[in-house]
Amino acid sequence: MLFYAILFLFFILALLNYVTMLRIRHGALHNMPGPYCFPFIGAVQVYLQISMNNLLDRMLKYHEQHGSILAGWVANRISVSSIDLELNEQILASPNHITKNFNYIILRQWLGNGLLLSDGRKWFVRRKIITPAFHFKILEQFVEVFDQQSTILLSCLAKKADGRNAFDVYPFVCLAALDIIAETAMGTKMGAQTDARSEYALAVNKTTKIIAWRFTKFHLYNEILFSILHPHLKLQQMRHIKTLHEFTTNMIKQRREALEKNRNVAPLTEDSHFVGNKKRMALLDMLLQSTIDDQPLSDDDIREEVDTFMFEGHDTISSGISFTLYLLARHPEAQQKVLQEVTAVLGNDRKQAINMTELNELKYVECVIKETQRLYPSVPLVGRQLMEDFKYTHSQIGDGIIPAGTQILISLYGMFRLGRYFERPTDFVPERHLNNGSASAFLFIPFSAGPRNCIGQKFAMLEMKLIIAKIVREYELLPFGEPFQIESHIVMRSSTGLQLGMRKRE
Ligand code: HEM
Ligand SMILES: *[C@@H]1O[C@H](CO)[C@@H](O)[C@H](O)[C@H]1NC(C)=O
Ligand SMILES: *[C@@H]1O[C@H](CO)[C@@H](O)[C@H](O)[C@H]1NC(C)=O
Ligand SMILES: *[C@@H]1O[C@H](CO)[C@@H](O)[C@H](O)[C@H]1NC(C)=O
C-alpha cells in the first residue's frame, strides 16, 4: 500500500515538473530553439552523446544546428547555452547574476566556497580583500620568482631536448606553475619540480579527472548516486581530496607559525604584509591577517581560498603555456617571429633575469598566447545560475526574460570560433590580435569579463610570457609526436598530452 502511495506521489511530482518545464520552454524561452526534449525526462540524449573528449565540439554542433542561443531541459533543470555576444555581454556585465552554475557543485568538496565558487556578500567581501594581492607593484616582485622557477624548468627540459624524440611538455610546465603559485601566493617553497613525484600534483591530476568526468554524466552530480554506482571512484575521490586538503592545511599552519614568530620579534606594521626583505606579499599572509566584521578568518575560510588559488593559479596557466608551445612547434614562422622579438627585447645573455618592463615589450609573444587562448581557451566554459529573472534586450530574437532558476552556459570556445567575428576562425593567426582596439570588450574574453572576471589575469599573462620567452630563447621547438586530443578537464587539456620535440639553440 505504502509503495503504491509513494509511486503515486512520485508520478504526481513528475507530472507537475513536466508541466512547469513545458510552460517555461514554450513560454519565456519560446524564442530559443534547442535539442528535442522527451516528455517527462527532457533532452537526456544530449548527455548520452557527450564525453570529456567531445563535449566542446558537440555543443558547437548544436549551436551550428539551432543558433547562437539554445534552450533545453533535463529532469527538473532548464539550461540556456549561449555563444551570442549580445546576450553574453548582458549576463557577464551584470552585478546581479554572479552566482555560479549548478554544475560547479562537484568542485565544492575540494574548493569549498572560495573566490571561484562563492557568491553574494561573501564573494564581494573576499574579492575586495584579495584584489590588492594582485596589484601590479606586487606582480613586479613576482616576476623574479617566475624567472627563477623557469630557470629550473629549463634545466628539467634539458634531458628531453635531444632534437630527436617527442615528449609531452605538459607535466614539466605543470610542476613549474605549481612551484610558482606556491611561492608567490603562499610564500611557500614547494620544490615540485625537483621532487620526483609531488603528491599534491598527482592528487590534482586524479581529482580533476574524476570531477571532469562527472561533469559529463547528468546523474553523477548527485553525490549519493555517485557513491552507490561508482563506490571505487568515490573512494579514490575522497582519498585524493584528503591529500589536497592535508597539503594546504599544512601550508597554512606553517605560515601561521612563521607569522606568529615574526610578530613576537617586531610589532605588526603596514610592512608586515611583506615577506622577507624582498617586500613580497603573499596572498596567504594577507588572509591570515585580515578581518571581516572584526573577526579574523577561520582556518576553513582560509583553506578554501588557498585551495582555490593553488588550483586556479596553476592548472589554467599550465594548459595555456603547453598549448602555446605545441602550436609554436607546428608554426615555424610564428616561432621565428617570437625568437626575433625575444632576442631584440631581452638580448642574448641567457643568464640575465627578465623583468616586468621587458615582458611588457613582448607584444608578439602576447599575440601568440592570445591566439592560443582563442583556439584552445584554458577555461572553455563559463557558467551562471540565475537567482532572479534576467531581463535582456536583443536585436534579433527580441526582448525577453529568462526565468530565475535557469542554468546559463557560455561557451568561450564556441564564441571564439565564430566566422562572423574571426576571419578564418580555425587558422592560427597571432597577428589578428595586433591593434584590435575597436572590437567589443566582451568578444575575446579568455579571462571572462565583468565583475566575476579572472582576478589572476595579469599574473597569468606575465607568467606565460616569461616562460614561453625563456623556453623559445633556449630551445628550438620541433613538430614531433602525435597530435593532441582535446579533453575538457574543467580546464582545457589534451588526453594525448602536448607532444613536441626540443633542440638546444646555439
Ligand atoms: C591562462 C590563465 C587563466 C585563464 C584563461 C583564466 C580564466 C578565468 C576565467 C574565464 C574565470 C571566470 C570563471 C567563471 O566565471 O566561472 C576565472 C576566474 C578566476 N580566476 Fe582565472 N584564469 C587564469 C589564470 C588564473 C590565475 C593565475 C589565477 C590566480 C593566481 C586565477 C584565479 C582566478 C580566480 C580566483 C577566479 C574567480 C574570480 C571571482 O569569481 O571573483 N586565474 N579565470
Ligand atoms: C596525469 O596522469 C596521467 C595518467 O593518469 C599522466 O599521463 C599525466 O602525465 C599526468 N599529468 C601530470 C601533470 O602529472
Ligand atoms: C629591466 O632590465 C633592463 C635590462 O636589463 C634594464 O635596462 C631596465 O632598467 C630594467 N627595468 C627595471 C624596471 O628594473
Ligand atoms: C581583429 O580585427 C580583425 C579585423 O577587423 C578581425 O577580423 C579579428 O577577428 C579581430 N580579432 C579579435 C581578436 O578581435
Short mmCIF file of C-alpha atoms in Angstrom, two decimals, residues 12-493:
data_model
loop_
_atom_site.label_atom_id
_atom_site.label_comp_id
_atom_site.label_asym_id
_atom_site.label_seq_id
_atom_site.Cartn_x
_atom_site.Cartn_y
_atom_site.Cartn_z
CA ILE A 12 2.27 13.47 -9.45
CA LEU A 13 5.57 15.28 -8.80
CA ALA A 14 6.97 14.21 -12.18
CA LEU A 15 3.79 15.44 -13.87
CA LEU A 16 3.93 18.80 -12.09
CA ASN A 17 7.59 19.14 -13.02
CA TYR A 18 6.82 18.30 -16.66
CA VAL A 19 4.07 20.90 -16.80
CA THR A 20 6.42 23.52 -15.33
CA MET A 21 9.14 22.64 -17.84
CA LEU A 22 6.73 22.85 -20.76
CA ARG A 23 5.37 26.16 -19.54
CA ILE A 24 8.84 27.73 -19.40
CA ARG A 25 10.11 26.05 -22.57
CA HIS A 26 7.18 27.24 -24.67
CA GLY A 27 6.61 30.45 -22.74
CA ALA A 28 9.57 32.59 -21.71
CA LEU A 29 12.09 30.61 -23.77
CA HIS A 30 9.95 30.10 -26.89
CA ASN A 31 12.34 32.21 -28.97
CA MET A 32 15.33 30.00 -28.14
CA PRO A 33 15.45 26.77 -30.15
CA GLY A 34 17.28 23.68 -28.96
CA PRO A 35 17.57 19.92 -28.96
CA TYR A 36 14.46 17.72 -28.73
CA CYS A 37 13.18 17.26 -25.18
CA PHE A 38 11.43 13.97 -24.42
CA PRO A 39 8.24 14.01 -22.30
CA PHE A 40 8.96 13.90 -18.56
CA ILE A 41 12.75 13.46 -18.86
CA GLY A 42 13.83 16.12 -21.33
CA ALA A 43 16.89 16.20 -23.58
CA VAL A 44 18.68 13.23 -22.00
CA GLN A 45 20.07 12.20 -25.39
CA VAL A 46 22.46 15.14 -25.15
CA TYR A 47 24.07 13.60 -22.07
CA LEU A 48 24.25 10.22 -23.78
CA GLN A 49 26.28 11.74 -26.60
CA ILE A 50 28.80 13.83 -24.73
CA SER A 51 32.12 12.80 -23.25
CA MET A 52 35.13 14.68 -21.94
CA ASN A 53 36.66 14.47 -25.41
CA ASN A 54 33.76 15.72 -27.50
CA LEU A 55 31.84 18.00 -25.12
CA LEU A 56 33.02 21.30 -26.61
CA ASP A 57 32.62 20.31 -30.24
CA ARG A 58 29.22 18.70 -29.59
CA MET A 59 28.00 21.91 -28.01
CA LEU A 60 29.32 23.83 -31.00
CA LYS A 61 27.45 21.44 -33.37
CA TYR A 62 24.20 22.07 -31.52
CA HIS A 63 24.80 25.78 -31.94
CA GLU A 64 25.52 25.39 -35.65
CA GLN A 65 22.30 23.42 -35.97
CA HIS A 66 19.96 25.62 -33.91
CA GLY A 67 21.54 29.06 -33.48
CA SER A 68 23.72 31.02 -31.10
CA ILE A 69 21.28 30.78 -28.15
CA LEU A 70 19.89 27.35 -27.23
CA ALA A 71 17.43 26.29 -24.59
CA GLY A 72 16.52 22.86 -23.31
CA TRP A 73 15.79 20.95 -20.16
CA VAL A 74 16.70 17.67 -18.48
CA ALA A 75 14.72 16.36 -15.49
CA ASN A 76 13.96 19.46 -13.41
CA ARG A 77 16.65 21.73 -14.80
CA ILE A 78 16.33 24.34 -17.54
CA SER A 79 19.51 25.34 -19.36
CA VAL A 80 20.38 28.06 -21.81
CA SER A 81 23.62 27.77 -23.76
CA SER A 82 24.92 30.88 -25.46
CA ILE A 83 27.68 31.86 -27.86
CA ASP A 84 25.83 35.08 -28.57
CA LEU A 85 27.83 38.25 -27.99
CA GLU A 86 24.82 40.44 -27.23
CA LEU A 87 23.35 38.10 -24.62
CA ASN A 88 26.71 37.16 -23.05
CA GLU A 89 27.61 40.79 -22.55
CA GLN A 90 24.39 41.45 -20.63
CA ILE A 91 24.87 38.44 -18.37
CA LEU A 92 28.56 38.90 -17.68
CA ALA A 93 28.37 42.66 -17.13
CA SER A 94 25.51 42.39 -14.67
CA PRO A 95 26.29 42.70 -10.95
CA ASN A 96 23.11 40.73 -10.20
CA HIS A 97 23.86 37.48 -11.97
CA ILE A 98 27.07 36.36 -10.34
CA THR A 99 26.03 33.00 -8.89
CA LYS A 100 27.89 30.09 -10.47
CA ASN A 101 26.26 27.29 -12.43
CA PHE A 102 24.83 24.29 -10.63
CA ASN A 103 27.48 22.11 -12.31
CA TYR A 104 30.19 23.56 -10.07
CA ILE A 105 28.66 21.69 -7.13
CA ILE A 106 31.08 18.79 -7.62
CA LEU A 107 34.06 21.14 -7.26
CA ARG A 108 32.82 22.41 -3.90
CA GLN A 109 34.07 19.39 -1.95
CA TRP A 110 37.57 20.40 -2.93
CA LEU A 111 37.50 24.19 -3.32
CA GLY A 112 34.80 24.94 -0.75
CA ASN A 113 33.29 28.39 -1.13
CA GLY A 114 36.50 30.06 -2.21
CA LEU A 115 36.51 33.05 -4.54
CA LEU A 116 35.74 30.98 -7.63
CA LEU A 117 32.56 29.43 -6.27
CA SER A 118 31.18 31.77 -3.61
CA ASP A 119 28.53 34.40 -4.23
CA GLY A 120 26.58 37.20 -2.57
CA ARG A 121 28.18 39.22 0.19
CA LYS A 122 30.76 36.57 0.95
CA TRP A 123 32.15 36.78 -2.58
CA PHE A 124 32.02 40.57 -2.58
CA VAL A 125 33.93 40.98 0.69
CA ARG A 126 36.55 38.36 -0.20
CA ARG A 127 37.13 39.80 -3.63
CA LYS A 128 37.80 43.18 -2.03
CA ILE A 129 40.29 41.72 0.44
CA ILE A 130 42.13 39.65 -2.16
CA THR A 131 42.32 42.15 -5.02
CA PRO A 132 45.33 44.08 -3.57
CA ALA A 133 47.31 40.81 -3.54
CA PHE A 134 47.48 41.10 -7.34
CA HIS A 135 48.38 44.77 -7.57
CA PHE A 136 50.98 45.48 -10.26
CA LYS A 137 53.58 46.56 -7.69
CA ILE A 138 53.35 43.11 -6.20
CA LEU A 139 53.35 41.41 -9.58
CA GLU A 140 56.64 43.16 -10.26
CA GLN A 141 58.16 41.24 -7.34
CA PHE A 142 56.59 38.02 -8.53
CA VAL A 143 58.35 38.29 -11.90
CA GLU A 144 61.56 37.49 -10.03
CA VAL A 145 60.06 34.19 -8.85
CA PHE A 146 58.75 33.44 -12.36
CA ASP A 147 62.28 33.90 -13.64
CA GLN A 148 63.97 31.73 -11.01
CA GLN A 149 61.47 28.90 -11.35
CA SER A 150 61.61 28.93 -15.14
CA THR A 151 65.38 28.61 -14.96
CA ILE A 152 64.77 25.36 -13.09
CA LEU A 153 62.21 24.40 -15.74
CA LEU A 154 64.82 24.92 -18.48
CA SER A 155 67.21 22.56 -16.74
CA CYS A 156 64.47 19.93 -16.32
CA LEU A 157 63.71 20.20 -20.04
CA ALA A 158 67.40 19.77 -20.95
CA LYS A 159 67.11 15.98 -20.53
CA LYS A 160 64.36 15.87 -23.15
CA ALA A 161 65.83 18.38 -25.59
CA ASP A 162 67.76 15.90 -27.73
CA GLY A 163 66.37 17.19 -31.03
CA ARG A 164 65.16 13.71 -31.96
CA ASN A 165 62.47 12.44 -29.60
CA ALA A 166 58.96 13.67 -28.92
CA PHE A 167 57.76 14.18 -25.37
CA ASP A 168 54.76 15.59 -23.53
CA VAL A 169 55.69 19.06 -22.30
CA TYR A 170 52.63 19.43 -20.05
CA PRO A 171 53.89 17.69 -16.86
CA PHE A 172 57.07 19.81 -16.83
CA VAL A 173 55.19 23.07 -17.23
CA CYS A 174 52.63 21.98 -14.67
CA LEU A 175 55.19 21.45 -11.92
CA ALA A 176 56.85 24.79 -12.67
CA ALA A 177 53.48 26.52 -12.46
CA LEU A 178 52.78 24.80 -9.14
CA ASP A 179 56.08 25.94 -7.68
CA ILE A 180 55.35 29.46 -8.86
CA ILE A 181 51.87 29.78 -7.38
CA ALA A 182 53.04 28.23 -4.09
CA GLU A 183 55.94 30.63 -3.75
CA THR A 184 54.20 33.80 -4.94
CA ALA A 185 50.73 33.47 -3.46
CA MET A 186 51.52 31.31 -0.43
CA GLY A 187 55.10 32.29 0.36
CA THR A 188 55.95 28.58 0.38
CA LYS A 189 58.78 26.95 -1.49
CA MET A 190 57.23 23.75 -2.73
CA GLY A 191 60.02 22.25 -4.82
CA ALA A 192 57.61 20.26 -7.01
CA GLN A 193 59.99 20.49 -9.98
CA THR A 194 62.87 18.95 -8.11
CA ASP A 195 60.74 16.43 -6.21
CA ALA A 196 60.44 13.30 -8.39
CA ARG A 197 56.77 12.78 -7.53
CA SER A 198 54.82 15.56 -5.96
CA GLU A 199 51.86 14.07 -4.04
CA TYR A 200 49.95 17.29 -4.49
CA ALA A 201 50.40 17.42 -8.29
CA LEU A 202 49.38 13.79 -8.56
CA ALA A 203 46.25 14.32 -6.49
CA VAL A 204 45.24 17.37 -8.57
CA ASN A 205 45.65 15.32 -11.72
CA LYS A 206 43.45 12.50 -10.42
CA THR A 207 40.81 14.69 -8.77
CA THR A 208 40.24 16.92 -11.79
CA LYS A 209 39.92 13.86 -13.98
CA ILE A 210 37.19 12.29 -11.83
CA ILE A 211 35.35 15.58 -11.41
CA ALA A 212 35.53 16.43 -15.11
CA TRP A 213 34.15 13.02 -15.99
CA ARG A 214 31.27 13.51 -13.57
CA PHE A 215 30.52 16.84 -15.26
CA THR A 216 29.54 14.95 -18.38
CA LYS A 217 27.21 12.50 -16.58
CA PHE A 218 23.94 14.05 -15.58
CA HIS A 219 23.08 11.52 -12.85
CA LEU A 220 26.52 11.71 -11.22
CA TYR A 221 26.13 15.28 -9.99
CA ASN A 222 24.35 13.65 -7.08
CA GLU A 223 26.94 12.55 -4.52
CA ILE A 224 24.79 9.71 -3.18
CA LEU A 225 24.12 8.24 -6.61
CA PHE A 226 27.80 8.59 -7.46
CA SER A 227 28.77 6.74 -4.26
CA ILE A 228 26.33 3.90 -4.98
CA LEU A 229 27.09 3.50 -8.68
CA HIS A 230 30.86 4.03 -8.50
CA PRO A 231 32.00 3.28 -4.95
CA HIS A 232 35.54 2.70 -6.14
CA LEU A 233 35.79 6.13 -7.74
CA LYS A 234 34.07 7.76 -4.79
CA LEU A 235 36.76 6.32 -2.52
CA GLN A 236 39.51 7.49 -4.84
CA GLN A 237 37.98 10.95 -4.98
CA MET A 238 37.81 11.12 -1.17
CA ARG A 239 41.38 9.95 -0.80
CA HIS A 240 42.75 12.48 -3.30
CA ILE A 241 40.76 15.38 -1.88
CA LYS A 242 42.07 14.41 1.56
CA THR A 243 45.64 14.61 0.24
CA LEU A 244 44.94 18.02 -1.29
CA HIS A 245 43.42 19.36 1.92
CA GLU A 246 46.18 17.98 4.11
CA PHE A 247 48.73 19.67 1.92
CA THR A 248 47.07 23.08 2.06
CA THR A 249 46.23 22.79 5.77
CA ASN A 250 49.87 22.15 6.44
CA MET A 251 50.92 25.08 4.31
CA ILE A 252 48.62 27.38 6.30
CA LYS A 253 49.86 26.02 9.62
CA GLN A 254 53.47 26.69 8.69
CA ARG A 255 52.77 30.23 7.50
CA ARG A 256 50.74 30.96 10.62
CA GLU A 257 53.59 29.79 12.84
CA ALA A 258 56.15 31.82 10.87
CA LEU A 259 53.94 34.87 11.20
CA GLU A 260 53.47 34.41 14.96
CA LYS A 261 57.21 34.17 15.36
CA ASN A 262 57.75 37.42 13.47
CA ARG A 263 55.07 39.12 15.49
CA ASN A 264 56.98 38.38 18.68
CA VAL A 265 60.10 39.87 17.21
CA ALA A 266 58.60 43.03 15.75
CA PRO A 267 55.22 44.71 16.23
CA LEU A 268 52.78 44.41 13.33
CA THR A 269 53.10 47.29 10.89
CA GLU A 270 51.95 48.05 7.37
CA ASP A 271 55.10 46.39 6.12
CA SER A 272 54.46 43.14 7.98
CA HIS A 273 52.42 42.13 4.96
CA PHE A 274 55.60 41.74 3.07
CA VAL A 275 57.65 38.61 3.27
CA GLY A 276 61.36 38.86 3.95
CA ASN A 277 63.43 41.80 2.83
CA LYS A 278 62.14 41.45 -0.74
CA LYS A 279 58.82 43.05 0.20
CA ARG A 280 56.99 40.21 -1.46
CA MET A 281 53.42 40.00 -0.26
CA ALA A 282 51.93 36.56 -0.11
CA LEU A 283 48.17 36.24 -0.51
CA LEU A 284 48.21 33.74 2.32
CA ASP A 285 49.83 36.16 4.78
CA MET A 286 47.20 38.70 3.91
CA LEU A 287 44.40 36.23 4.54
CA LEU A 288 45.97 35.27 7.86
CA GLN A 289 45.94 38.90 8.97
CA SER A 290 42.62 40.02 7.51
CA THR A 291 39.45 40.54 9.45
CA ILE A 292 35.85 40.57 8.26
CA ASP A 293 33.43 42.38 10.58
CA ASP A 294 36.30 42.49 13.10
CA GLN A 295 36.63 38.71 13.09
CA PRO A 296 39.77 37.03 11.78
CA LEU A 297 39.20 34.41 9.07
CA SER A 298 38.89 30.85 10.35
CA ASP A 299 41.24 28.11 9.16
CA ASP A 300 38.45 26.75 6.96
CA ASP A 301 37.82 30.18 5.44
CA ILE A 302 41.48 30.46 4.61
CA ARG A 303 41.83 26.93 3.36
CA GLU A 304 39.10 27.31 0.76
CA GLU A 305 40.90 30.33 -0.69
CA VAL A 306 44.26 28.58 -0.62
CA ASP A 307 42.75 25.55 -2.37
CA THR A 308 41.08 27.80 -4.93
CA PHE A 309 44.22 29.77 -5.74
CA MET A 310 46.52 26.77 -5.72
CA PHE A 311 44.26 25.16 -8.32
CA GLU A 312 43.18 28.14 -10.46
CA GLY A 313 46.65 29.60 -10.28
CA HIS A 314 48.45 26.67 -11.89
CA ASP A 315 46.11 24.45 -13.90
CA THR A 316 44.88 27.18 -16.26
CA ILE A 317 48.39 28.51 -16.85
CA SER A 318 49.87 25.05 -17.48
CA SER A 319 47.41 24.46 -20.31
CA GLY A 320 47.92 27.95 -21.67
CA ILE A 321 51.69 27.54 -21.87
CA SER A 322 51.67 23.93 -23.11
CA PHE A 323 49.18 24.56 -25.92
CA THR A 324 51.19 27.63 -26.96
CA LEU A 325 54.45 25.67 -27.11
CA TYR A 326 52.71 22.92 -29.07
CA LEU A 327 51.39 25.42 -31.62
CA LEU A 328 54.71 27.23 -31.92
CA ALA A 329 56.38 23.89 -32.67
CA ARG A 330 53.91 23.44 -35.56
CA HIS A 331 54.11 27.05 -36.82
CA PRO A 332 57.79 27.75 -37.51
CA GLU A 333 57.12 31.23 -38.98
CA ALA A 334 55.43 32.30 -35.75
CA GLN A 335 58.22 30.70 -33.70
CA GLN A 336 60.80 32.62 -35.75
CA LYS A 337 58.99 35.90 -35.06
CA VAL A 338 58.86 35.11 -31.35
CA LEU A 339 62.59 34.38 -31.34
CA GLN A 340 63.32 37.64 -33.14
CA GLU A 341 61.26 39.65 -30.68
CA VAL A 342 62.68 37.87 -27.65
CA THR A 343 66.25 38.43 -28.84
CA ALA A 344 65.55 42.08 -29.65
CA VAL A 345 63.96 42.78 -26.26
CA LEU A 346 65.93 40.52 -23.94
CA GLY A 347 69.30 40.43 -25.65
CA ASN A 348 71.48 37.37 -25.94
CA ASP A 349 72.58 36.96 -22.35
CA ARG A 350 70.57 33.95 -21.21
CA LYS A 351 71.74 34.42 -17.63
CA GLN A 352 70.20 37.90 -17.30
CA ALA A 353 66.95 37.85 -15.28
CA ILE A 354 63.87 39.10 -17.10
CA ASN A 355 61.88 41.97 -15.58
CA MET A 356 58.36 43.34 -15.95
CA THR A 357 59.37 46.25 -18.22
CA GLU A 358 60.81 43.79 -20.70
CA LEU A 359 57.80 41.49 -20.50
CA ASN A 360 55.53 44.40 -21.37
CA GLU A 361 57.50 44.88 -24.58
CA LEU A 362 56.93 41.32 -25.77
CA LYS A 363 53.93 42.25 -27.91
CA TYR A 364 54.14 39.45 -30.41
CA VAL A 365 54.56 36.81 -27.70
CA GLU A 366 51.36 38.18 -26.19
CA CYS A 367 49.57 37.85 -29.55
CA VAL A 368 50.70 34.21 -29.77
CA ILE A 369 49.37 33.49 -26.27
CA LYS A 370 46.08 35.22 -27.07
CA GLU A 371 45.68 33.32 -30.32
CA THR A 372 46.28 30.07 -28.46
CA GLN A 373 43.63 31.07 -25.90
CA ARG A 374 41.25 31.84 -28.75
CA LEU A 375 41.58 28.39 -30.29
CA TYR A 376 42.06 26.42 -27.05
CA PRO A 377 40.83 28.58 -24.17
CA SER A 378 42.17 27.33 -20.82
CA VAL A 379 38.70 27.91 -19.38
CA PRO A 380 36.41 26.89 -22.24
CA LEU A 381 33.08 27.24 -20.44
CA VAL A 382 31.71 29.78 -18.01
CA GLY A 383 28.50 29.07 -16.12
CA ARG A 384 25.91 31.00 -14.18
CA GLN A 385 22.76 30.16 -12.29
CA LEU A 386 20.01 32.78 -12.34
CA MET A 387 18.86 33.57 -8.83
CA GLU A 388 16.43 36.16 -10.18
CA ASP A 389 14.75 36.76 -13.54
CA PHE A 390 17.13 38.03 -16.19
CA LYS A 391 15.68 40.72 -18.45
CA TYR A 392 17.52 41.03 -21.74
CA THR A 393 17.22 43.02 -24.91
CA HIS A 394 18.22 41.53 -28.22
CA SER A 395 18.30 42.93 -31.75
CA GLN A 396 17.38 39.62 -33.37
CA ILE A 397 15.24 37.50 -31.07
CA GLY A 398 13.58 40.46 -29.39
CA ASP A 399 13.50 41.37 -25.71
CA GLY A 400 12.57 38.87 -23.06
CA ILE A 401 13.07 37.33 -19.66
CA ILE A 402 14.99 34.18 -18.80
CA PRO A 403 13.37 32.96 -15.58
CA ALA A 404 15.14 32.56 -12.23
CA GLY A 405 16.50 29.07 -11.70
CA THR A 406 17.82 28.70 -15.26
CA GLN A 407 21.37 27.41 -15.73
CA ILE A 408 23.37 29.52 -18.18
CA LEU A 409 26.35 28.13 -20.01
CA ILE A 410 28.59 30.41 -22.06
CA SER A 411 30.96 28.58 -24.38
CA LEU A 412 34.02 30.78 -24.81
CA TYR A 413 35.38 28.01 -27.02
CA GLY A 414 32.33 28.30 -29.29
CA MET A 415 32.25 32.08 -29.35
CA PHE A 416 35.95 32.36 -30.27
CA ARG A 417 35.38 30.18 -33.33
CA LEU A 418 32.57 32.15 -34.95
CA GLY A 419 33.32 33.13 -38.53
CA ARG A 420 31.30 36.31 -38.18
CA TYR A 421 33.72 37.61 -35.53
CA PHE A 422 37.00 35.99 -36.54
CA GLU A 423 38.15 35.68 -40.14
CA ARG A 424 39.41 32.17 -40.95
CA PRO A 425 38.34 31.13 -37.45
CA THR A 426 40.19 27.81 -37.27
CA ASP A 427 43.53 29.18 -38.50
CA PHE A 428 46.33 30.10 -36.10
CA VAL A 429 46.92 33.80 -36.87
CA PRO A 430 48.58 35.62 -33.93
CA GLU A 431 48.68 38.88 -35.93
CA ARG A 432 44.91 39.24 -35.66
CA HIS A 433 45.40 40.44 -32.09
CA LEU A 434 47.60 43.39 -33.05
CA ASN A 435 45.86 46.77 -32.77
CA ASN A 436 42.38 45.43 -32.18
CA GLY A 437 41.14 48.26 -30.01
CA SER A 438 37.73 48.61 -31.59
CA ALA A 439 36.39 45.08 -31.12
CA SER A 440 33.78 44.61 -28.37
CA ALA A 441 35.18 44.26 -24.86
CA PHE A 442 33.01 41.16 -24.42
CA LEU A 443 34.04 39.28 -27.56
CA PHE A 444 37.55 37.97 -26.98
CA ILE A 445 37.40 37.21 -23.25
CA PRO A 446 39.53 34.18 -22.28
CA PHE A 447 39.62 35.63 -18.75
CA SER A 448 35.87 36.27 -18.79
CA ALA A 449 34.63 39.84 -18.22
CA GLY A 450 32.56 41.90 -15.83
CA PRO A 451 32.57 41.69 -12.02
CA ARG A 452 33.48 37.98 -11.94
CA ASN A 453 36.36 38.11 -14.34
CA CYS A 454 39.67 36.42 -13.60
CA ILE A 455 41.44 38.04 -10.69
CA GLY A 456 44.75 36.48 -11.77
CA GLN A 457 44.63 37.73 -15.36
CA LYS A 458 47.74 39.97 -15.24
CA PHE A 459 49.62 37.45 -13.14
CA ALA A 460 48.80 34.76 -15.72
CA MET A 461 49.85 36.83 -18.73
CA LEU A 462 53.19 37.77 -17.17
CA GLU A 463 53.97 34.21 -16.15
CA MET A 464 53.00 32.74 -19.52
CA LYS A 465 55.02 35.38 -21.42
CA LEU A 466 58.10 34.86 -19.32
CA ILE A 467 58.11 31.07 -19.51
CA ILE A 468 57.42 30.97 -23.24
CA ALA A 469 60.04 33.64 -24.00
CA LYS A 470 62.63 31.82 -21.95
CA ILE A 471 61.94 28.43 -23.49
CA VAL A 472 61.98 29.73 -27.07
CA ARG A 473 65.24 31.60 -26.41
CA GLU A 474 66.86 28.38 -25.14
CA TYR A 475 65.29 25.68 -27.30
CA GLU A 476 64.06 25.29 -30.83
CA LEU A 477 60.58 23.73 -30.74
CA LEU A 478 60.07 20.88 -33.20
CA PRO A 479 56.82 19.43 -34.60
CA PHE A 480 57.31 15.90 -33.25
CA GLY A 481 54.87 13.47 -31.73
CA GLU A 482 51.20 12.70 -32.04
CA PRO A 483 48.54 15.41 -32.29
CA PHE A 484 46.64 16.47 -29.20
CA GLN A 485 43.15 15.32 -28.44
CA ILE A 486 41.04 17.92 -26.63
CA GLU A 487 39.80 16.77 -23.26
CA SER A 488 37.59 19.04 -21.22
CA HIS A 489 39.12 18.53 -17.79
CA ILE A 490 37.29 21.52 -16.23
CA VAL A 491 40.27 23.28 -17.72
CA MET A 492 41.26 22.59 -21.34
CA ARG A 493 43.59 19.59 -21.57
#
